[in-house]
Coordinates of C-alpha atoms in Angstrom, one line a residue:
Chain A
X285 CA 174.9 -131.6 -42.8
X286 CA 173.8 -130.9 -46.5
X287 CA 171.1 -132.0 -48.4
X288 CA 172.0 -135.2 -50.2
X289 CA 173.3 -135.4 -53.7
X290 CA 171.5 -138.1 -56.6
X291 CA 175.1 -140.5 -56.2
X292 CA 174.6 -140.0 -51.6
X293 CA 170.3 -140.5 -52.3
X294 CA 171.7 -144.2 -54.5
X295 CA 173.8 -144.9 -51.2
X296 CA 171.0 -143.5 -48.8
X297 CA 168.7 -146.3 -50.4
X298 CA 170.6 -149.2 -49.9
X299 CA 170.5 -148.4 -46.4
X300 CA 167.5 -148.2 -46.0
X301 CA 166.6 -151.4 -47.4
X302 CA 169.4 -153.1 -45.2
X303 CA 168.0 -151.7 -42.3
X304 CA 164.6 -152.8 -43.8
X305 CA 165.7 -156.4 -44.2
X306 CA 167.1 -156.0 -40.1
X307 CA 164.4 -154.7 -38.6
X308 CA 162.0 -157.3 -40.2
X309 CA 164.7 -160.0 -38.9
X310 CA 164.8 -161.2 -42.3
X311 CA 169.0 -160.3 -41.5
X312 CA 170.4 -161.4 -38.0
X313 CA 173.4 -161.5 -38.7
X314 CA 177.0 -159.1 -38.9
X315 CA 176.8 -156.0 -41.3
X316 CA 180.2 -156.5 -42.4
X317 CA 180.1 -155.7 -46.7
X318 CA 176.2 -154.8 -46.4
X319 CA 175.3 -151.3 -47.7
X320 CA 178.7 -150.4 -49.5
X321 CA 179.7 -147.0 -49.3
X322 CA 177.7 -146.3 -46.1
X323 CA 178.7 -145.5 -42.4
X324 CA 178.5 -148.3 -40.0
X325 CA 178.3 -147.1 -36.6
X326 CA 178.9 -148.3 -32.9
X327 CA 175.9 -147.9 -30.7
X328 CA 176.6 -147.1 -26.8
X329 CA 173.0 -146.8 -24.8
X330 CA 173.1 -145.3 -21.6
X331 CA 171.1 -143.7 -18.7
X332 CA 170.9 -140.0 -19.0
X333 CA 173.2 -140.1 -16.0
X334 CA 176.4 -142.1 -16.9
X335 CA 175.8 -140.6 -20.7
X336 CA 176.6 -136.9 -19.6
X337 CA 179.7 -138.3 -18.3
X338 CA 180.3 -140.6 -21.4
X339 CA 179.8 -137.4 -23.8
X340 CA 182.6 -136.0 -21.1
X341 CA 184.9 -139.4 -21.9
X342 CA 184.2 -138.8 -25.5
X343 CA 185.3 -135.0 -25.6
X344 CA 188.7 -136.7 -23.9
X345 CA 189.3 -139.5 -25.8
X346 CA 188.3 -138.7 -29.6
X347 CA 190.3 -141.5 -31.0
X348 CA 188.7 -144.7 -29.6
X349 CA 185.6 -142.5 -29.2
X350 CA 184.9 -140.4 -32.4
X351 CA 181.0 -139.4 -31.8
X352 CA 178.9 -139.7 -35.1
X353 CA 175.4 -138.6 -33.2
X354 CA 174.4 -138.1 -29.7
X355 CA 170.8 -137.9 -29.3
X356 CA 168.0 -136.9 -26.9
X357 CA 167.0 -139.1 -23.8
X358 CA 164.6 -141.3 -24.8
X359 CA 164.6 -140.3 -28.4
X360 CA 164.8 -143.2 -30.6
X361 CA 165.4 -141.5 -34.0
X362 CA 168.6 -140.4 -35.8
X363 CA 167.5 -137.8 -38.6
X364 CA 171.0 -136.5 -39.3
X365 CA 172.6 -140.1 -39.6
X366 CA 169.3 -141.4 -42.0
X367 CA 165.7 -140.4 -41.9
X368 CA 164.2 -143.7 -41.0
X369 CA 167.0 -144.8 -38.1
X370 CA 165.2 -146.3 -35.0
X371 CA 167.9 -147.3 -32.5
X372 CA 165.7 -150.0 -31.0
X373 CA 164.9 -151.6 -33.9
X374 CA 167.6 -151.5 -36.5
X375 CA 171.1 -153.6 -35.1
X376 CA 170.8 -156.9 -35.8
X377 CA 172.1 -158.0 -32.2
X378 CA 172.1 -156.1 -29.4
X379 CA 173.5 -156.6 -26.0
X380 CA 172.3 -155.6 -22.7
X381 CA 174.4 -155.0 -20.2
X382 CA 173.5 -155.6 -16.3
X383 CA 176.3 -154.8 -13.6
X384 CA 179.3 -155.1 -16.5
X385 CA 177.7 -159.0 -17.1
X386 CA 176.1 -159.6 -20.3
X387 CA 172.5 -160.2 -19.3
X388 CA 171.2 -160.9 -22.8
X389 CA 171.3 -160.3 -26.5
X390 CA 168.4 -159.6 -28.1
X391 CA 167.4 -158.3 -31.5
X392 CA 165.1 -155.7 -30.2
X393 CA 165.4 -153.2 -27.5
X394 CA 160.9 -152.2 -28.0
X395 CA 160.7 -154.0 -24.5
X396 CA 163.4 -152.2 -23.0
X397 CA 163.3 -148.9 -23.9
X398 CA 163.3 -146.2 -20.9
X399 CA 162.6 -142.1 -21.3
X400 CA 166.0 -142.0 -20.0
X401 CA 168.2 -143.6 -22.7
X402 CA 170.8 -141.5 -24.6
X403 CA 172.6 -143.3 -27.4
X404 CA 175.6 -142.4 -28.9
X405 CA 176.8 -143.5 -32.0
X406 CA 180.6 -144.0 -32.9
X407 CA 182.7 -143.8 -35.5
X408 CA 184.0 -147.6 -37.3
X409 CA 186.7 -148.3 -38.6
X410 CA 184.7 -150.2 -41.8
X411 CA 185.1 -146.6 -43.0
X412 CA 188.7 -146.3 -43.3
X413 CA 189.2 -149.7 -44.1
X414 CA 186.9 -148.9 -47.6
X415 CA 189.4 -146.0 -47.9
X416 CA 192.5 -148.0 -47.5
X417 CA 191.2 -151.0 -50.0
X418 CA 189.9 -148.1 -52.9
X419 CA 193.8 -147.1 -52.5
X420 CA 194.9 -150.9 -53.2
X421 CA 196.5 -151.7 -49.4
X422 CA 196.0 -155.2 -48.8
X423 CA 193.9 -154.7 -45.6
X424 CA 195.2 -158.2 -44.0
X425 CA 191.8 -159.6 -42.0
X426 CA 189.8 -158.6 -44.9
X427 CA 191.7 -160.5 -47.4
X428 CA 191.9 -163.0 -44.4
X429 CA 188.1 -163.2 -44.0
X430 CA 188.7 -163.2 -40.3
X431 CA 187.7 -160.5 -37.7
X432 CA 190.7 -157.9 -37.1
X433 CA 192.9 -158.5 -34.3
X434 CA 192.2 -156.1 -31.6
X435 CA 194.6 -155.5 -28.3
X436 CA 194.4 -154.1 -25.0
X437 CA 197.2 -151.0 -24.6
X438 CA 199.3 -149.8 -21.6
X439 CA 198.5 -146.3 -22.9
X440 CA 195.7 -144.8 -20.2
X441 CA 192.7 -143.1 -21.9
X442 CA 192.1 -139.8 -20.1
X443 CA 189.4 -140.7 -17.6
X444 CA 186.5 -139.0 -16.0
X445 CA 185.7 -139.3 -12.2
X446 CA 183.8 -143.0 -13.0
X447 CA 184.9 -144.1 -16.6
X448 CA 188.7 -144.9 -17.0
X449 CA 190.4 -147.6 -18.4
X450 CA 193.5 -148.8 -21.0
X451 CA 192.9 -147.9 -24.6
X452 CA 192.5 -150.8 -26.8
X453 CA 193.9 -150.6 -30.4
X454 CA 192.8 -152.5 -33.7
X455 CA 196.5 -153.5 -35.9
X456 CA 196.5 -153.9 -39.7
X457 CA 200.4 -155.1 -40.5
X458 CA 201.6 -153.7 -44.3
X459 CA 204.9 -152.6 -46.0
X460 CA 205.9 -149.6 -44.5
X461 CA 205.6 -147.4 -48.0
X462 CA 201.3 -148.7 -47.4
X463 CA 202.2 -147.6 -44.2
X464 CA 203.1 -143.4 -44.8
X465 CA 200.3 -143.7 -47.1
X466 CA 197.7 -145.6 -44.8
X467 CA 199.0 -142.3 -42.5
X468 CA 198.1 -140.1 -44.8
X469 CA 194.7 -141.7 -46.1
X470 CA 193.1 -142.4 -42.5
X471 CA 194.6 -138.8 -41.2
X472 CA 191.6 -137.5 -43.5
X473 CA 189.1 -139.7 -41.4
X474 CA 189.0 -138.4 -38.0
X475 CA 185.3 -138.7 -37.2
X476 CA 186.4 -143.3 -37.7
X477 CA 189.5 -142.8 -35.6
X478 CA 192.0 -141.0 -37.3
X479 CA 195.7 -141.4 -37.8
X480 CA 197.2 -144.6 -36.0
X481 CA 198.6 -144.0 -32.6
X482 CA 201.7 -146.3 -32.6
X483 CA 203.4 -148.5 -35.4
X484 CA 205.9 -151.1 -34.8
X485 CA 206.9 -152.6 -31.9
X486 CA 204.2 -153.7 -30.0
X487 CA 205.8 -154.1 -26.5
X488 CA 206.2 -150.3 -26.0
X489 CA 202.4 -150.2 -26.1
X490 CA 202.0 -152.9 -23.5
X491 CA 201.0 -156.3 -26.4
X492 CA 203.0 -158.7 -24.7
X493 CA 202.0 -161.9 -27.9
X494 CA 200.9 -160.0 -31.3
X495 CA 199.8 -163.3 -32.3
X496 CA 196.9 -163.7 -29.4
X497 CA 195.0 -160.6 -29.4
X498 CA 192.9 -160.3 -26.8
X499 CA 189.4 -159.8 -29.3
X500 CA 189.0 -160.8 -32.9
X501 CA 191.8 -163.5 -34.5
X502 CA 195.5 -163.2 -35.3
X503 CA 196.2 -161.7 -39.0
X504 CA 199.4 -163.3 -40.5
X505 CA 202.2 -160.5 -40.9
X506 CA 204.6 -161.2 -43.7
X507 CA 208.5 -160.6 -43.4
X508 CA 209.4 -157.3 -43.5
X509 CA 205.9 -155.7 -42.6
X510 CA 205.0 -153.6 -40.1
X511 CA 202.3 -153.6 -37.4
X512 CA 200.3 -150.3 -37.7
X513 CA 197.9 -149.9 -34.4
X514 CA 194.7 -147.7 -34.8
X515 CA 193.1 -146.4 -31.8
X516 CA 189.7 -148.9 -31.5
X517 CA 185.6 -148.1 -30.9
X518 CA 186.1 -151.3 -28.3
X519 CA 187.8 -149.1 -26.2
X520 CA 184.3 -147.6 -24.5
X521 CA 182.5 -151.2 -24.3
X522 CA 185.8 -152.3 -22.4
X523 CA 185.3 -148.8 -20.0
X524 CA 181.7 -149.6 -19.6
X525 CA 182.7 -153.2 -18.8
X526 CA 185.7 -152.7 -16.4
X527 CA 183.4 -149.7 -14.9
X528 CA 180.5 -152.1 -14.7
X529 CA 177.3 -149.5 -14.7
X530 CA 174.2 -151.1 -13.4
X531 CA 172.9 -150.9 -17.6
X532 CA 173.5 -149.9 -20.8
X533 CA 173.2 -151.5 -24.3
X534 CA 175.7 -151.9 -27.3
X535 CA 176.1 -153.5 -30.4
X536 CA 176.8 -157.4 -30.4
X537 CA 180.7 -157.1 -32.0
X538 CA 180.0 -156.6 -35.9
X539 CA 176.4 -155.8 -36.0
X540 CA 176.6 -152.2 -36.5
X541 CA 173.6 -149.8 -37.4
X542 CA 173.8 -148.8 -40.8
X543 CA 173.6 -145.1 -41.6
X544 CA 172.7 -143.5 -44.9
X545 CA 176.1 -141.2 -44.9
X546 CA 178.2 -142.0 -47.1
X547 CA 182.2 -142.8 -45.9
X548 CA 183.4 -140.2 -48.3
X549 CA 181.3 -137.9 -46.4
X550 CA 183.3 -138.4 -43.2
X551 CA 187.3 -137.2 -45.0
X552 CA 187.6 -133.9 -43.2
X553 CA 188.7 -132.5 -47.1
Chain B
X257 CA 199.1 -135.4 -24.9
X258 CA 202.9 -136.4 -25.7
X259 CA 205.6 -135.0 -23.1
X260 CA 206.7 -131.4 -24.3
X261 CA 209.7 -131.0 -26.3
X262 CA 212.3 -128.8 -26.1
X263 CA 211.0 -126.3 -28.5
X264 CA 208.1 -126.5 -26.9
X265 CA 209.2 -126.1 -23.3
X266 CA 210.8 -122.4 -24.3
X267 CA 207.4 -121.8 -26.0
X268 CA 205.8 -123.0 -22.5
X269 CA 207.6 -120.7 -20.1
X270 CA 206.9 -117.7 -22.6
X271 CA 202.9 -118.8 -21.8
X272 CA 203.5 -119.4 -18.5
X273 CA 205.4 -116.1 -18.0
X274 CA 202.7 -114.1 -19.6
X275 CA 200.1 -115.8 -17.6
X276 CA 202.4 -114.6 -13.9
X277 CA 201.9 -111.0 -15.4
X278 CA 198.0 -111.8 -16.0
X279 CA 197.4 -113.2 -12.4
X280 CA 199.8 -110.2 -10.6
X281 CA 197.4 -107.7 -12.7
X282 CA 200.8 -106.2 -14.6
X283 CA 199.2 -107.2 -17.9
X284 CA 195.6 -106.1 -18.1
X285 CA 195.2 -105.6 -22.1
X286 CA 194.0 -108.2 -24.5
X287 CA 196.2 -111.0 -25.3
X288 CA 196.4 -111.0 -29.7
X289 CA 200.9 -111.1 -30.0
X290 CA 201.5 -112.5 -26.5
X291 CA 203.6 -115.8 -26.5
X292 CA 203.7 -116.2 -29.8
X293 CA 203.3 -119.7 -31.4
X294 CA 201.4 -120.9 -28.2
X295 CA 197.7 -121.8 -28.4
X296 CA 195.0 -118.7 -26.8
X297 CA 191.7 -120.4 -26.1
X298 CA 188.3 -119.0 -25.6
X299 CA 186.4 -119.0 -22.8
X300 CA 183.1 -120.1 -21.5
X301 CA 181.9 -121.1 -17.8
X302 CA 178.6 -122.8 -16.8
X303 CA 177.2 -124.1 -14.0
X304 CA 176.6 -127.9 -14.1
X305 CA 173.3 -128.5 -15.6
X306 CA 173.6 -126.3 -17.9
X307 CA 177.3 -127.2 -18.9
X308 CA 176.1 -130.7 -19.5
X309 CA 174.0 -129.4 -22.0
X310 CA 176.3 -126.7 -23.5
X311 CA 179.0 -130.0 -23.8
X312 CA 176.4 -131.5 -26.1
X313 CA 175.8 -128.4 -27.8
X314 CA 179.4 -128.5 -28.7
X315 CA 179.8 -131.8 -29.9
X316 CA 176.7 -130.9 -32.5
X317 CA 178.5 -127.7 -33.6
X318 CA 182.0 -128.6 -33.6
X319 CA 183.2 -125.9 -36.2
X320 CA 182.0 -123.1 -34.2
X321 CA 182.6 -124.8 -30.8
X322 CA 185.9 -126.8 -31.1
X323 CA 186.3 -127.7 -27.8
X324 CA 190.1 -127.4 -26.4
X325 CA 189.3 -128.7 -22.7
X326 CA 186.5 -129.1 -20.2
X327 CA 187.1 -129.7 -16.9
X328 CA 185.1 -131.4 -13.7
X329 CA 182.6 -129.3 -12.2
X330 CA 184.8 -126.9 -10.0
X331 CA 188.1 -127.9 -11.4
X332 CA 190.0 -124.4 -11.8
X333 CA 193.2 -126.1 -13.3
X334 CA 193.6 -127.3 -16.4
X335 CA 196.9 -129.6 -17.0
X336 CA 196.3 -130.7 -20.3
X337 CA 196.9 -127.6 -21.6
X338 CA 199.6 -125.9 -19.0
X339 CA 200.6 -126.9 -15.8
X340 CA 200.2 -123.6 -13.8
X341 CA 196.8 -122.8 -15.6
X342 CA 194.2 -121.7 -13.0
X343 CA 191.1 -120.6 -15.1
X344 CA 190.2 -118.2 -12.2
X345 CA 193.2 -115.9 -12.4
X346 CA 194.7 -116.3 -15.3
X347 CA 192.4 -114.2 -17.9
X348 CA 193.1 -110.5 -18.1
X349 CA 189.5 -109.5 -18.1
X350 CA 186.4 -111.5 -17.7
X351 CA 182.6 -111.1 -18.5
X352 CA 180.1 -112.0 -15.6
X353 CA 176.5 -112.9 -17.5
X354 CA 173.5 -112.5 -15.2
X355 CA 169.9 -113.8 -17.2
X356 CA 172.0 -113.0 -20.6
X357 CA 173.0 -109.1 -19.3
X358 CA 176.9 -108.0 -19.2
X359 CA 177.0 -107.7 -15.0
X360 CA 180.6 -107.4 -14.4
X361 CA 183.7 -107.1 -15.9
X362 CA 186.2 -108.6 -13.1
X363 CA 189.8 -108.8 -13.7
X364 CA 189.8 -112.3 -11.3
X365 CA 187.1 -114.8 -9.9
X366 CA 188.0 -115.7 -7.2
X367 CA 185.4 -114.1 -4.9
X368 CA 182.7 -115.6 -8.1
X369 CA 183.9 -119.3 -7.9
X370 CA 181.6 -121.6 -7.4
X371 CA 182.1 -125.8 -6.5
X372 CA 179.2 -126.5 -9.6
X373 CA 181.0 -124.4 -12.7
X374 CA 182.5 -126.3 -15.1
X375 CA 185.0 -124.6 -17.9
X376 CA 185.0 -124.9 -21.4
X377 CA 187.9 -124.1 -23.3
X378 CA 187.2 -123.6 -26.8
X379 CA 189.4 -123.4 -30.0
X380 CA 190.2 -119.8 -31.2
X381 CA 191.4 -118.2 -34.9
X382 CA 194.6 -117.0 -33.9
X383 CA 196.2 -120.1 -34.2
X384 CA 195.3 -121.0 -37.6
X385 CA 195.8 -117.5 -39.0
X386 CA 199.3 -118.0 -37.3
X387 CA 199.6 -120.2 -40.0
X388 CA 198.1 -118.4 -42.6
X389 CA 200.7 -115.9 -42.0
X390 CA 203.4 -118.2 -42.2
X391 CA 202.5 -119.5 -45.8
X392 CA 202.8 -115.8 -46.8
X393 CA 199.0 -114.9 -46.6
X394 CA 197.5 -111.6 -45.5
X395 CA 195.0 -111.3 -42.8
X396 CA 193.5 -108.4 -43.4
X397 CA 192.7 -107.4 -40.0
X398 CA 196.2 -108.3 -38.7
X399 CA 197.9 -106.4 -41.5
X400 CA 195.1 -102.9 -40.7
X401 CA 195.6 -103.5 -37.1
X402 CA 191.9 -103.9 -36.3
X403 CA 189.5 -106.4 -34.8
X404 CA 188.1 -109.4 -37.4
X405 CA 185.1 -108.5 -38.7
X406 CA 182.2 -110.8 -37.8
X407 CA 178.5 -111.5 -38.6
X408 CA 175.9 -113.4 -37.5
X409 CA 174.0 -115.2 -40.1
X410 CA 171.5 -117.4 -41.3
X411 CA 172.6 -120.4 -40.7
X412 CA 171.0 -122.2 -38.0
X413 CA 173.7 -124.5 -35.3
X414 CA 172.5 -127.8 -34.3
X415 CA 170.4 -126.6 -31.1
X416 CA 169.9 -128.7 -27.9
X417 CA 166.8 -128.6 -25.8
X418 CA 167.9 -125.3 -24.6
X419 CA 170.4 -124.2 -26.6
X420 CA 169.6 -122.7 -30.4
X421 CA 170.4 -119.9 -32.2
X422 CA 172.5 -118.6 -35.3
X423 CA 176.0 -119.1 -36.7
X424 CA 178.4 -116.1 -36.7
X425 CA 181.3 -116.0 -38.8
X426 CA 184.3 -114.3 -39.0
X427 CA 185.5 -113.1 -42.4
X428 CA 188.8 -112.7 -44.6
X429 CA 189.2 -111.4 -48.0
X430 CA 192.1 -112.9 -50.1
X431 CA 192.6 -113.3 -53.6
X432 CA 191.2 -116.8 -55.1
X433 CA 194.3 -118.6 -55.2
X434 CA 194.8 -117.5 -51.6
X435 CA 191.5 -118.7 -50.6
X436 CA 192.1 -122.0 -52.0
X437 CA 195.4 -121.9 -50.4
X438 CA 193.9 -120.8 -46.7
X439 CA 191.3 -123.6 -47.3
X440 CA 194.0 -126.0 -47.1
X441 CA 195.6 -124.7 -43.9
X442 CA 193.2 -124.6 -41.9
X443 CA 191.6 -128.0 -43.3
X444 CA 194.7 -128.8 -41.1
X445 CA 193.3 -127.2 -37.8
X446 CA 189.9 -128.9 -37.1
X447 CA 190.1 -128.1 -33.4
X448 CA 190.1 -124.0 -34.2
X449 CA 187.6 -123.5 -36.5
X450 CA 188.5 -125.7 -39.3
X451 CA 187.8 -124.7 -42.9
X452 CA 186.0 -121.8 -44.2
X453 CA 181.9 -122.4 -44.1
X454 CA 181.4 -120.2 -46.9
X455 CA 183.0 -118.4 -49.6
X456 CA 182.1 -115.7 -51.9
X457 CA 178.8 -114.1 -52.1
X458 CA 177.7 -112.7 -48.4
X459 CA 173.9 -112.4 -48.6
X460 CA 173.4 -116.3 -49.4
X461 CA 174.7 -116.6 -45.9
X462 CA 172.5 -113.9 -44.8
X463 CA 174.8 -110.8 -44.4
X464 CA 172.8 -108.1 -45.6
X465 CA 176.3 -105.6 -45.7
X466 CA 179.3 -107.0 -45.7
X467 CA 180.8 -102.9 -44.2
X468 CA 179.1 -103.0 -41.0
X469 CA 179.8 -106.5 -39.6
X470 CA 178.1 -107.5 -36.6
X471 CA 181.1 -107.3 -33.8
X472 CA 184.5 -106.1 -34.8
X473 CA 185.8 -103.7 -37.5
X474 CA 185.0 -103.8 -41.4
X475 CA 188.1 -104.0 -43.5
X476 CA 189.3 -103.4 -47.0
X477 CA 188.3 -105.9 -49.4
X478 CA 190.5 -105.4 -52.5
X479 CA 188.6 -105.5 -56.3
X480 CA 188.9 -108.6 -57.1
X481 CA 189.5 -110.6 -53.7
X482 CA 186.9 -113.3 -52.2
X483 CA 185.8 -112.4 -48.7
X484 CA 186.4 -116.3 -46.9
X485 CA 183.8 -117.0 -43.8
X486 CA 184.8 -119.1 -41.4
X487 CA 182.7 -120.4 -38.4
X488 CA 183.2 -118.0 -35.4
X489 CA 184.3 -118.7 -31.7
X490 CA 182.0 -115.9 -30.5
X491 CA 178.7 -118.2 -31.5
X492 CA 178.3 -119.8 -28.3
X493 CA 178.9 -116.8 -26.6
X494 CA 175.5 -115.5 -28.5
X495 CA 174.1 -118.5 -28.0
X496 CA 174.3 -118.0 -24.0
X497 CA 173.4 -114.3 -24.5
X498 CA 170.0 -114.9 -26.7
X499 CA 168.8 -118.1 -24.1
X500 CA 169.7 -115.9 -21.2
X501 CA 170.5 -118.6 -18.2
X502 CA 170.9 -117.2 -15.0
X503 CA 174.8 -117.1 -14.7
X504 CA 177.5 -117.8 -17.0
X505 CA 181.4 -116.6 -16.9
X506 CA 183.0 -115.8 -20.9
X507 CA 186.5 -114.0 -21.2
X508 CA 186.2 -110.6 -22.4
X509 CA 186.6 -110.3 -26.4
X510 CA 190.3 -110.6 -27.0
X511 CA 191.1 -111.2 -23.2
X512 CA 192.0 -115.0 -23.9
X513 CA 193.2 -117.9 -21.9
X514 CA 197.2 -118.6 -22.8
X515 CA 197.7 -122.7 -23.0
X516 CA 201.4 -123.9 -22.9
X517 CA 200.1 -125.7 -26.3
X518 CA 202.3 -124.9 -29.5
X519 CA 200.2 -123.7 -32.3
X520 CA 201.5 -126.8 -34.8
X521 CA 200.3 -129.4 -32.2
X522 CA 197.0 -128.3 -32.5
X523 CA 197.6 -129.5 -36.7
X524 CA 195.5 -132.8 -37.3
X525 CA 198.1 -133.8 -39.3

């Protein structure tokens, strides 16, 4: 990474009072519109164990799984996401994961740290969507103010020997002329998930009802739109939850960590 | 991966003919012009600990390290990338590493293999300047007939605990408007090498004499031309040579791996 510019260090400082504000608990709640500009990331905290073979799912399945960071075991800190990152400290909501059962969600991890922890952090899709809006695409659960509609997939992710399990897909409905150009704009973003993986009909990708997703709420779709699905960073929470580890820790749904990077850092040119 | 096409089958059975002539030991040269338009990948075999290591390394060093494939710990096939691919037989020539010394140069290892070596197959230049040369561009070292001249520099990868050490590049002069043009292209090819890392003047890099590169030939830089750097394919294999482990497995330079993968699928976009 380079050293930031003045416009990146404006940026930089935002998100580092936001993650202030978080780790003070004076914010507890979703990170959706805080820190404009910036990197949201999904957290995924495992035991050094499972995570060498999570890095190994991630190498396979860069689409639902583009890797931001990877750090150390028990390393806490995230220099080349933002200086002053602690992991444990600085998502609003975590949740802790026992046996695949959601044992808790606390807004701390200082109490259950272990030497053994790796966490990863994964691209968002808050970073494409900027893209898409600065273009003028009506992004439809963002002009909606609901979350967007997210679906399980009959397309396979390519599995290791314990983590496997059906990608799930995020869907954004628009003309189909947004559509090329949504293409076009998120193919520059492949560290947030890239290009879409299927657009139109939703039964050849295994959506049975495109109006009950099976996460977030349904989006209206006008006549003559079409759906346009976007490989999803649910996809490894569902793997670690149909796999059912005894633990690991991710973000509570919309309470990301936010990163000092800017989005425009993430286009590939 | 999407089912091959037709083009794509013929381009297959060239790779997979090639390969026969490899494993029977009628083909023992390097590979550069074999099966055109199908992907030739680097090499790099590790015993487990290690390889979960070198995985991370990768993931922090993606433009040098663009990894292709990486299979379970004594996996010799490899289907996502050709059917009939068994890593063991199917490279011309292959380098045996013993604490970071040149031990052997065995044309098969199968009396080597071991049930704990994983295999890395990494992302290699001939595919994007495939396409360079399509678009009317002249590689240099293609056009004299000689090896890419490389360097190490003084640019530092993102190490891991065990793994550290500096970037080389390999290096193409080309007129400015070429440059700009190549920078393009391979923009395009993230998953070999990506866009150029530097451009212009070689000591800010730390190339002291841009006529005796490190590995490979010089080559004629024409008044007025821009020598273009790009992140090399041989870094991890002098990253494995200066921490020295006890036993790794790299092809021998130019000795690739031949994938049933077309060139143009390896394009982001």
């Amino acid at each position: 990474m380079q050293p930031l510019e003045n416009g990146q260090k404006t940026l930089a400082s935002d998100a580092q009072r936001c993650r202030a504000a978080i780790r003070l608990g004076t914010h507890t709640g979703p990170t959706a519109g805080l820190a404009p500009g910036c990197v949201q990331a999904n957290l995924m905290i495992l035991p050094q164990d499972l995570a060498n073979e999570f890095l190994l799912f991630c190498q396979r399945n860069p689409k639902p799984c583009p890797l931001l960071a990877v750090t150390e075991a028990g390393q806490a800190t995230v220099p080349s996401m933002g200086e002053s990152i602690d992991v444990r400290q600085d998502v609003p909501k975590y949740r802790v994961w026992r046996d695949g059962k959601l044992a808790s969600e606390p807004s701390s991890l200082m109490d259950l740290w272990r030497d053994d922890l790796v966490t990863f952090l994964i691209g968002c899709s808050f970073s494409f969507e900027e893209a898409l809006l600065v273009d003028g695409i009506d992004v439809r659960h963002i002009s909606q103010s609901t979350n967007v509609p997210m679906y399980r997939t009959n397309i396979a992710t390519n599995g290791t020997k314990r983590l496997h399990g059906p990608l799930v897909v995020s869907m954004r409905p628009m003309p189909a002329a947004d559509a090329i150009r949504a293409i076009q704009i998120t193919s520059r973003f492949p560290s947030v998930h890239g290009a879409p993986v299927h657009l139109g009909d939703p039964t050849l990708i295994g959506i049975r009802d495109i109006n009950r997703p099976d996460y977030g709420d349904p989006v209206t779709i006008h006549e003559g739109e079409i759906p346009v699905f976007w490989a999803c960073g649910v996809t490894p929470q569902s793997i670690i939850q149909t796999v059912k580890p005894e633990f690991s820790i991710t973000h509570a749904p919309g309470h990301m960590l936010i990163t000092d990077i800017s989005n425009a850092r993430l286009a590939s040119f």
